[in-house]
Amino acid sequence: MKKKINIIFSCRSCGYQTSKWLGKCPDCGKWDTLIEKTRSFPSIHSGNRNLPKPNLHAQPVPIDSIDIEDQHRLSTGLAEFDRVLGGGLVSGSLVLLGGDPGIGKSTLMLQALHGIAKSGRKVLYVSGEESIMQIRIRSKRLSSLSSNLLVVSEIDIGAILAMLDSIKPDVLVIDSIQTMFSPDITSAPGSVSQVRESTMQIMLTAKKTDVPVFLIGHVTKDGAIAGPRLLEHMVDTVLYFEGDRNHVFRILRAVKNRFGSTNEIGVFEMNENGLVEVLNPSAVFLAECPEKTPGSIVTASMEGSRPILVEIQALAGNTSFGTPRRTILGIDQNRVALLLAVIEKKLNMHMMGQDIFMNVAGGVKIDEPAIDLGIVSAVVSSFLDRPILERTVVVGEVGLTGEIRAISNIDIRISEAEKMGFSRCLVPQSNLKRIAVNKGMELIGIKTISDAAEVLF
Ligand code: TYD
Ligand code: MG
């Protein structure tokens, strides 16, 4: 009986464990992948897997008496990248960089490594996807050749950890974690158990040696980083590199960060010599904004601590089928559906008879209630086929009764709009009283969407 308890069946493909043998793995759906194993209970006291031994005599201490050594942050030489990391790279941290294939992850990493190498540090770039010749050709194009930047093409995680030990680089990059392979596990590279094991081994080494590590991860069709969800829990920081491949803009976004805020974004432009930082995103996103055109409106959105002006476009046309079409890019579908219902009820416009197409110019995604009024104005402008007032920015959250609600950071948004040459701003009435300085901007306070429609059209 006792023996039986110690036997488990584990899936070779995904690592799923069960106490009974099954023909098909209930987790990954593969057939004949369950193999019998003896359950082992790793003991942290036996020094297994190099885990730190627990300090059995730890005593609670007052939080304000803990000494923090000055936390050292390494600059990547790319200000946009550093900001997303929370002010630079923290030693011993594990950063996961995800993104669609071909979006520019390897390019970004090579440029960041070059920035670090230039400051005299030794960095190691391990590629499981490209040969060192290919990397060399790419880095020449990016003009990121440096003798401190070491490259190797390797997929065996054991060999990589040995290299880490002998070379002792200041930063390690693994491109990509899905190509890494640990010979202890029989399944193929890229399978869930391989990815998990490789990440675990790298994490233990990174924490022990204090070397910061970047892991590049592929993204599945539905947009999550391929591999176990566990991967995101194991690392300190998860970054996504996103953008539309048909556009030149790329946005680096933190979705988890133990050492900084997750609201910050970094904006880059991909050109023939690699990625270039975009220091003034508003100017870029508004570069092609048409004036005096129905259906186009500019609003101010906060991305972390930074205001960004974006153009929202809407196209409303009579629907030819029973159910109206709603095609929305860059904004939350449900939010638009809700606002369309408010327009229908409060402005008496027949939205159910209209196909609505919406887009945020430049391929950006925004998710903030402060752009509600922008969405409403764009739709109404297209529906009436009338352009809005010139040089005007609108901001405000719209409630279900059509009221305009106060938003945060109003001063910063207004000054960004002023910097970009706008002269008029529609703001929520309740914000108006609290706006500190009224610079050269005409501010119009509004209470409901009917007020807004009256002012704008
Ligand atoms: P890459 O970094 O290889 O993407 P990932 O590692 O995310 O798969 O980027 C490849 C794309 O970037 C490719 O479509 C070409 C483009 N690119 C440029 O436009 N300019 C450049 O200087 C480089 C290196 C790449
Ligand atoms: Mg790549």
XYZ file of C-alpha atoms and ligand atoms in Angstrom:
483
model
C 0.000 0.000 0.000
C 2.732 2.391 0.976
C 4.552 1.750 -2.282
C 1.499 2.662 -4.305
C 1.279 6.127 -2.759
C 4.754 6.913 -3.999
C 3.933 6.153 -7.622
C 2.557 8.913 -9.816
C 1.972 9.302 -13.531
C 3.391 12.371 -15.168
C 2.725 13.697 -18.676
C 5.855 13.894 -20.812
C 4.443 16.763 -22.760
C 2.986 19.139 -20.205
C 4.045 17.875 -16.799
C 0.482 17.125 -15.619
C 0.474 14.686 -12.714
C -2.135 12.146 -11.704
C -2.289 9.160 -9.399
C -3.903 6.908 -12.046
C -2.692 5.950 -15.477
C -4.733 7.429 -18.313
C -4.498 6.959 -22.060
C -5.018 10.634 -22.783
C -3.628 13.517 -20.766
C -6.600 15.550 -19.492
C -4.488 18.715 -19.472
C -2.836 18.877 -22.899
C -4.998 16.286 -24.676
C -2.070 14.243 -26.014
C -2.326 10.428 -26.166
C 0.015 7.974 -24.501
C 2.226 10.542 -22.824
C 1.736 9.528 -19.168
C 4.707 7.745 -17.714
C 5.123 6.135 -14.338
C 7.396 7.878 -11.869
C 8.339 7.572 -8.258
C 7.259 10.592 -6.372
C 10.150 12.350 -4.733
C 9.713 14.792 -1.943
C 12.473 17.353 -2.217
C 13.576 18.502 1.168
C 14.797 22.029 1.452
C 16.861 20.999 4.462
C 18.891 18.517 2.460
C 20.277 21.297 0.253
C 18.423 19.947 -2.746
C 18.428 22.076 -5.934
C 20.645 24.701 -4.359
C 17.736 26.292 -2.564
C 18.818 28.592 0.223
C 18.634 26.920 3.619
C 15.936 28.491 5.747
C 17.197 30.492 8.656
C 15.565 28.663 11.511
C 16.263 31.429 13.960
C 14.868 34.379 11.986
C 13.209 36.920 14.206
C 10.657 39.518 13.116
C 12.134 43.020 13.015
C 10.518 46.464 12.752
C 10.241 47.342 9.071
C 11.850 50.752 9.430
C 14.984 49.264 10.947
C 15.890 47.170 7.881
C 18.946 48.470 6.062
C 18.611 48.586 2.326
C 21.812 48.686 0.405
C 21.524 51.273 -2.297
C 19.652 49.277 -4.923
C 21.810 49.360 -7.972
C 20.123 49.834 -11.311
C 21.854 49.269 -14.598
C 21.027 51.542 -17.500
C 20.402 49.960 -20.908
C 21.275 53.177 -22.708
C 17.694 53.344 -23.994
C 15.750 55.795 -21.825
C 12.394 54.368 -22.938
C 13.462 50.858 -21.945
C 14.850 51.990 -18.575
C 11.634 53.756 -17.721
C 9.509 50.679 -18.414
C 11.848 48.648 -16.192
C 11.186 51.154 -13.417
C 14.434 53.119 -13.767
C 16.913 50.540 -15.014
C 17.745 46.883 -14.589
C 17.878 45.539 -11.013
C 20.658 43.054 -10.271
C 19.544 39.465 -9.912
C 16.202 40.157 -11.543
C 14.557 37.901 -14.089
C 12.781 39.746 -16.896
C 10.506 38.038 -19.405
C 10.088 39.817 -22.743
C 7.154 38.539 -24.794
C 5.889 39.484 -28.216
C 4.715 38.228 -31.583
C 7.316 36.694 -33.908
C 9.112 39.317 -35.975
C 8.004 42.251 -33.842
C 11.590 43.135 -32.907
C 12.381 41.411 -29.600
C 15.835 40.230 -30.658
C 16.565 43.633 -32.139
C 15.549 45.413 -28.939
C 17.637 43.053 -26.810
C 20.755 43.447 -28.962
C 20.474 47.221 -28.816
C 19.954 47.205 -25.052
C 22.899 44.832 -24.574
C 25.051 47.079 -26.697
C 24.075 50.019 -24.476
C 25.177 48.065 -21.418
C 28.353 46.797 -23.094
C 29.333 50.356 -24.032
C 29.486 51.258 -20.354
C 32.272 48.704 -19.939
C 30.261 45.716 -18.721
C 30.445 42.225 -20.092
C 27.175 40.891 -21.485
C 26.242 37.494 -22.893
C 23.622 36.918 -25.584
C 22.581 33.282 -25.973
C 20.552 32.516 -29.064
C 18.796 29.245 -29.685
C 17.297 30.505 -32.917
C 20.052 32.143 -34.914
C 23.635 31.290 -35.720
C 26.347 33.639 -34.495
C 26.889 34.713 -38.096
C 23.277 35.848 -38.384
C 23.582 37.733 -35.102
C 26.751 39.390 -36.308
C 25.078 40.526 -39.551
C 22.173 41.956 -37.609
C 24.297 43.721 -35.031
C 26.394 45.282 -37.773
C 23.236 46.758 -39.211
C 22.301 48.034 -35.767
C 25.870 49.322 -35.312
C 26.021 47.490 -32.032
C 29.384 45.795 -32.351
C 31.368 45.745 -29.158
C 34.022 43.424 -27.768
C 32.150 43.313 -24.460
C 29.119 41.798 -26.169
C 29.623 38.034 -26.281
C 27.343 35.882 -28.399
C 26.824 32.153 -28.519
C 24.408 29.824 -30.237
C 23.392 27.192 -27.687
C 20.247 25.437 -26.480
C 21.515 23.184 -23.685
C 20.648 24.877 -20.429
C 23.390 23.033 -18.563
C 26.031 24.348 -20.949
C 24.646 27.874 -20.617
C 24.804 27.770 -16.848
C 28.399 26.497 -17.066
C 29.235 29.437 -19.350
C 27.657 31.786 -16.874
C 29.973 30.372 -14.262
C 33.149 30.710 -16.317
C 32.475 33.978 -18.175
C 30.670 35.747 -15.322
C 28.793 38.254 -17.486
C 27.012 41.253 -15.957
C 23.825 40.553 -17.933
C 22.526 37.407 -19.634
C 19.964 37.208 -22.435
C 18.270 33.957 -23.470
C 16.647 34.151 -26.909
C 14.246 32.367 -26.615
C 13.197 30.336 -23.576
C 11.091 28.062 -25.822
C 14.209 26.813 -27.639
C 16.051 25.890 -24.431
C 16.538 22.275 -23.544
C 17.403 20.422 -20.370
C 18.669 16.863 -21.013
C 17.166 15.709 -17.667
C 13.726 15.903 -19.228
C 12.744 13.698 -22.117
C 10.221 15.969 -23.819
C 11.084 18.209 -26.754
C 12.266 21.848 -26.437
C 9.309 24.198 -26.249
C 7.128 21.771 -24.296
C 5.692 23.008 -21.053
C 7.884 20.863 -18.824
C 11.073 21.907 -20.655
C 10.219 25.603 -20.454
C 9.385 25.297 -16.780
C 12.521 23.375 -15.910
C 14.824 25.675 -17.912
C 13.312 28.778 -16.334
C 13.607 27.277 -12.881
C 17.298 26.482 -13.354
C 18.036 29.942 -14.733
C 16.105 31.596 -11.932
C 17.988 29.751 -9.209
C 21.323 30.688 -10.777
C 20.304 34.317 -11.340
C 19.232 34.747 -7.723
C 22.395 33.041 -6.451
C 24.858 34.979 -8.604
C 22.913 38.275 -8.769
C 23.146 38.360 -12.574
C 20.120 40.003 -14.205
C 18.608 37.793 -16.914
C 16.323 38.595 -19.826
C 14.248 35.712 -21.169
C 12.635 36.180 -24.549
C 9.326 34.362 -24.859
C 7.100 33.616 -27.816
C 3.489 34.525 -27.748
C 0.680 32.153 -28.715
C -2.126 33.042 -31.132
C -4.372 34.269 -28.349
C -1.707 36.641 -27.080
C -0.351 34.896 -23.964
C 3.284 33.953 -23.502
C 3.644 30.354 -24.652
C 4.391 27.912 -21.884
C 2.998 27.506 -18.439
C 1.344 30.411 -16.730
C 3.802 29.567 -13.992
C 6.498 31.308 -16.043
C 4.898 34.669 -15.376
C 4.792 33.958 -11.653
C 8.422 32.899 -11.497
C 9.916 36.009 -13.076
C 10.152 39.459 -11.488
C 9.103 41.465 -14.512
C 6.973 40.665 -17.546
C 7.266 42.994 -20.532
C 5.306 42.831 -23.756
C 6.625 44.250 -26.986
C 3.666 44.984 -29.177
C 2.614 46.833 -32.257
C 1.183 46.318 -35.656
C 3.719 44.816 -38.029
C 2.395 47.035 -40.797
C 3.145 50.127 -38.748
C 6.562 51.303 -37.673
C 5.623 51.934 -34.045
C 6.399 49.458 -31.323
C 5.259 49.773 -27.732
C 7.035 48.212 -24.797
C 4.663 47.675 -21.899
C 5.195 46.230 -18.422
C 2.388 43.910 -17.309
C 4.113 42.861 -14.102
C 6.971 44.561 -12.336
C 8.261 43.849 -8.850
C 10.578 46.850 -9.073
C 8.413 49.566 -10.565
C 5.073 50.670 -11.904
C 3.246 48.652 -14.541
C 1.687 51.656 -16.189
C 4.705 52.909 -18.048
C 5.131 52.395 -21.762
C 8.101 52.930 -24.018
C 7.551 53.925 -27.628
C 9.944 52.941 -30.407
C 10.026 53.285 -34.139
C 11.441 50.458 -36.272
C 13.492 51.654 -39.202
C 16.206 50.150 -41.390
C 18.839 50.662 -38.677
C 16.883 49.124 -35.851
C 14.732 50.650 -33.155
C 14.771 54.361 -32.468
C 13.306 55.821 -29.294
C 10.320 58.078 -29.766
C 10.646 60.786 -27.165
C 7.545 62.718 -28.162
C 4.860 60.128 -28.968
C 2.045 62.676 -29.329
C 3.781 64.337 -32.264
C 4.197 60.999 -33.983
C 0.668 59.747 -33.389
C -0.822 63.028 -34.595
C 1.488 63.415 -37.589
C -1.159 62.354 -40.086
C -4.204 63.606 -38.241
C -6.511 65.284 -40.756
C -8.105 68.595 -39.857
C -11.729 69.461 -40.369
C -12.679 65.893 -41.225
C -15.821 64.242 -39.851
C -15.136 61.230 -37.643
C -11.665 62.262 -36.464
C -11.028 63.583 -32.987
C -8.032 64.066 -30.708
C -8.075 63.047 -27.063
C -5.466 62.888 -24.311
C -4.761 59.543 -22.676
C -2.425 58.881 -19.748
C 0.093 56.113 -20.208
C 1.675 55.782 -16.791
C 2.946 59.176 -15.822
C 2.957 60.401 -19.405
C 0.149 62.037 -21.356
C -0.203 60.964 -24.983
C -2.438 62.627 -27.512
C -4.096 60.171 -29.871
C -6.483 60.450 -32.754
C -9.685 58.408 -32.544
C -11.424 57.698 -35.825
C -14.978 56.561 -36.364
C -16.962 55.705 -39.440
C -20.724 55.333 -39.218
C -22.756 54.189 -42.188
C -26.231 52.781 -42.779
C -26.345 49.097 -42.054
C -27.348 46.818 -44.875
C -28.047 43.694 -42.807
C -30.355 43.117 -39.881
C -27.658 43.322 -37.214
C -25.399 46.366 -37.313
C -21.651 45.662 -37.574
C -19.235 46.831 -34.906
C -15.583 46.635 -35.816
C -13.430 48.246 -33.160
C -9.621 48.355 -33.136
C -7.495 49.682 -30.279
C -10.386 50.381 -27.876
C -12.450 48.090 -25.672
C -15.447 46.743 -27.661
C -17.730 46.654 -24.635
C -16.961 50.242 -23.726
C -17.914 51.323 -27.235
C -21.141 49.285 -27.112
C -22.062 50.992 -23.850
C -21.322 54.467 -25.204
C -23.331 53.771 -28.369
C -26.307 52.900 -26.176
C -25.884 56.197 -24.305
C -25.734 58.124 -27.609
C -28.862 56.351 -28.839
C -30.815 57.226 -25.704
C -29.525 60.679 -24.816
C -28.869 62.209 -28.227
C -31.719 60.421 -29.982
C -29.474 59.162 -32.729
C -30.410 55.826 -34.244
C -27.217 53.841 -33.674
C -28.917 50.470 -34.186
C -29.292 51.353 -37.845
C -25.590 52.151 -38.236
C -22.525 50.030 -38.901
C -19.762 51.473 -36.720
C -16.048 51.115 -37.428
C -13.524 52.597 -35.022
C -9.763 52.808 -34.895
C -7.016 54.526 -32.949
C -4.550 55.973 -35.438
C -1.004 54.583 -35.317
C -2.034 51.119 -34.112
C -1.980 51.997 -30.384
C -4.266 50.402 -27.813
C -5.859 52.584 -25.149
C -7.827 51.461 -22.173
C -8.880 54.427 -20.078
C -12.309 55.892 -19.277
C -11.028 59.437 -19.898
C -11.233 58.835 -23.648
C -15.004 58.131 -23.494
C -15.896 61.605 -24.622
C -13.441 61.215 -27.505
C -15.212 58.026 -28.617
C -18.656 59.647 -28.366
C -17.549 62.772 -30.268
C -15.926 60.750 -33.044
C -19.040 58.618 -33.565
C -21.407 61.596 -33.462
C -19.165 63.573 -35.810
C -19.214 60.770 -38.367
C -22.943 60.176 -37.915
C -23.749 63.860 -38.523
C -21.003 64.069 -41.142
C -19.753 67.252 -39.533
C -16.179 67.960 -38.423
C -15.652 69.165 -34.866
C -14.257 72.568 -33.919
C -10.713 73.116 -35.077
C -7.694 72.718 -32.757
C -9.848 71.091 -30.097
C -9.095 68.268 -27.700
C -11.811 66.499 -25.715
C -11.414 64.570 -22.465
C -13.919 63.138 -19.998
C -15.522 59.963 -18.743
C -19.115 59.357 -19.822
C -21.617 57.820 -17.422
C -24.722 55.809 -18.303
C -27.028 58.784 -17.916
C -24.944 60.789 -20.356
C -23.219 62.829 -17.644
C -19.555 63.765 -18.027
C -17.505 62.662 -15.033
C -14.273 64.082 -13.668
C -10.977 62.516 -14.721
C -7.500 62.389 -13.196
C -4.342 64.279 -14.209
C -6.285 66.964 -16.022
C -3.492 69.559 -15.779
C -0.900 67.313 -17.384
C -3.253 66.439 -20.237
C -4.058 70.081 -20.897
C -0.433 71.154 -20.961
C 0.425 68.332 -23.375
C -2.395 69.493 -25.667
C -1.137 73.045 -25.445
C 2.388 71.916 -26.274
C 1.050 70.232 -29.403
C -0.601 73.428 -30.594
C -4.208 72.908 -29.546
C -6.115 75.984 -28.416
C -9.364 74.625 -27.019
C -10.181 71.811 -24.635
C -13.508 70.320 -23.585
C -13.199 69.179 -19.977
C -15.670 67.834 -17.405
C -17.386 70.699 -15.565
C -16.429 69.198 -12.218
C -12.753 69.275 -13.177
C -12.900 72.898 -14.254
C -12.852 74.362 -10.736
C -9.783 72.409 -9.767
C -7.607 73.198 -12.762
C -4.642 75.009 -11.261
C -3.329 77.238 -14.008
C -5.194 78.317 -17.059
C -2.520 78.912 -19.638
C -3.159 79.962 -23.201
C -5.878 77.345 -23.545
C -9.589 77.984 -23.805
C -11.261 75.565 -21.406
C -14.915 74.671 -21.866
C -16.549 72.842 -18.976
C -19.342 70.458 -19.935
C -21.849 68.495 -17.884
C -23.545 66.106 -20.336
C -22.934 64.683 -23.780
C -25.709 66.905 -25.164
C -23.707 69.955 -23.955
C -20.671 68.537 -25.710
C -22.558 67.950 -28.962
C -23.856 71.523 -28.837
C -20.392 73.009 -28.365
C -18.646 70.790 -30.902
C -21.025 70.750 -33.841
P 13.394 40.529 -34.754
O 14.117 41.320 -33.725
O 14.126 39.415 -35.424
O 12.017 39.985 -34.191
P 11.741 38.873 -33.080
O 13.007 38.572 -32.383
O 10.708 39.541 -32.198
O 11.155 37.707 -33.795
O 12.868 41.596 -35.823
C 12.627 41.224 -37.110
C 11.889 42.299 -37.844
O 12.407 43.584 -37.658
C 11.999 41.988 -39.292
O 10.694 41.915 -39.841
C 12.765 43.109 -39.894
C 12.691 44.201 -38.898
N 13.957 44.967 -38.786
C 14.024 46.233 -39.310
O 13.068 46.755 -39.873
N 15.198 46.952 -39.182
C 16.282 46.434 -38.566
O 17.331 47.108 -38.469
C 16.193 45.098 -38.044
C 17.366 44.458 -37.357
C 15.021 44.408 -38.154
Mg 14.088 36.778 -32.477
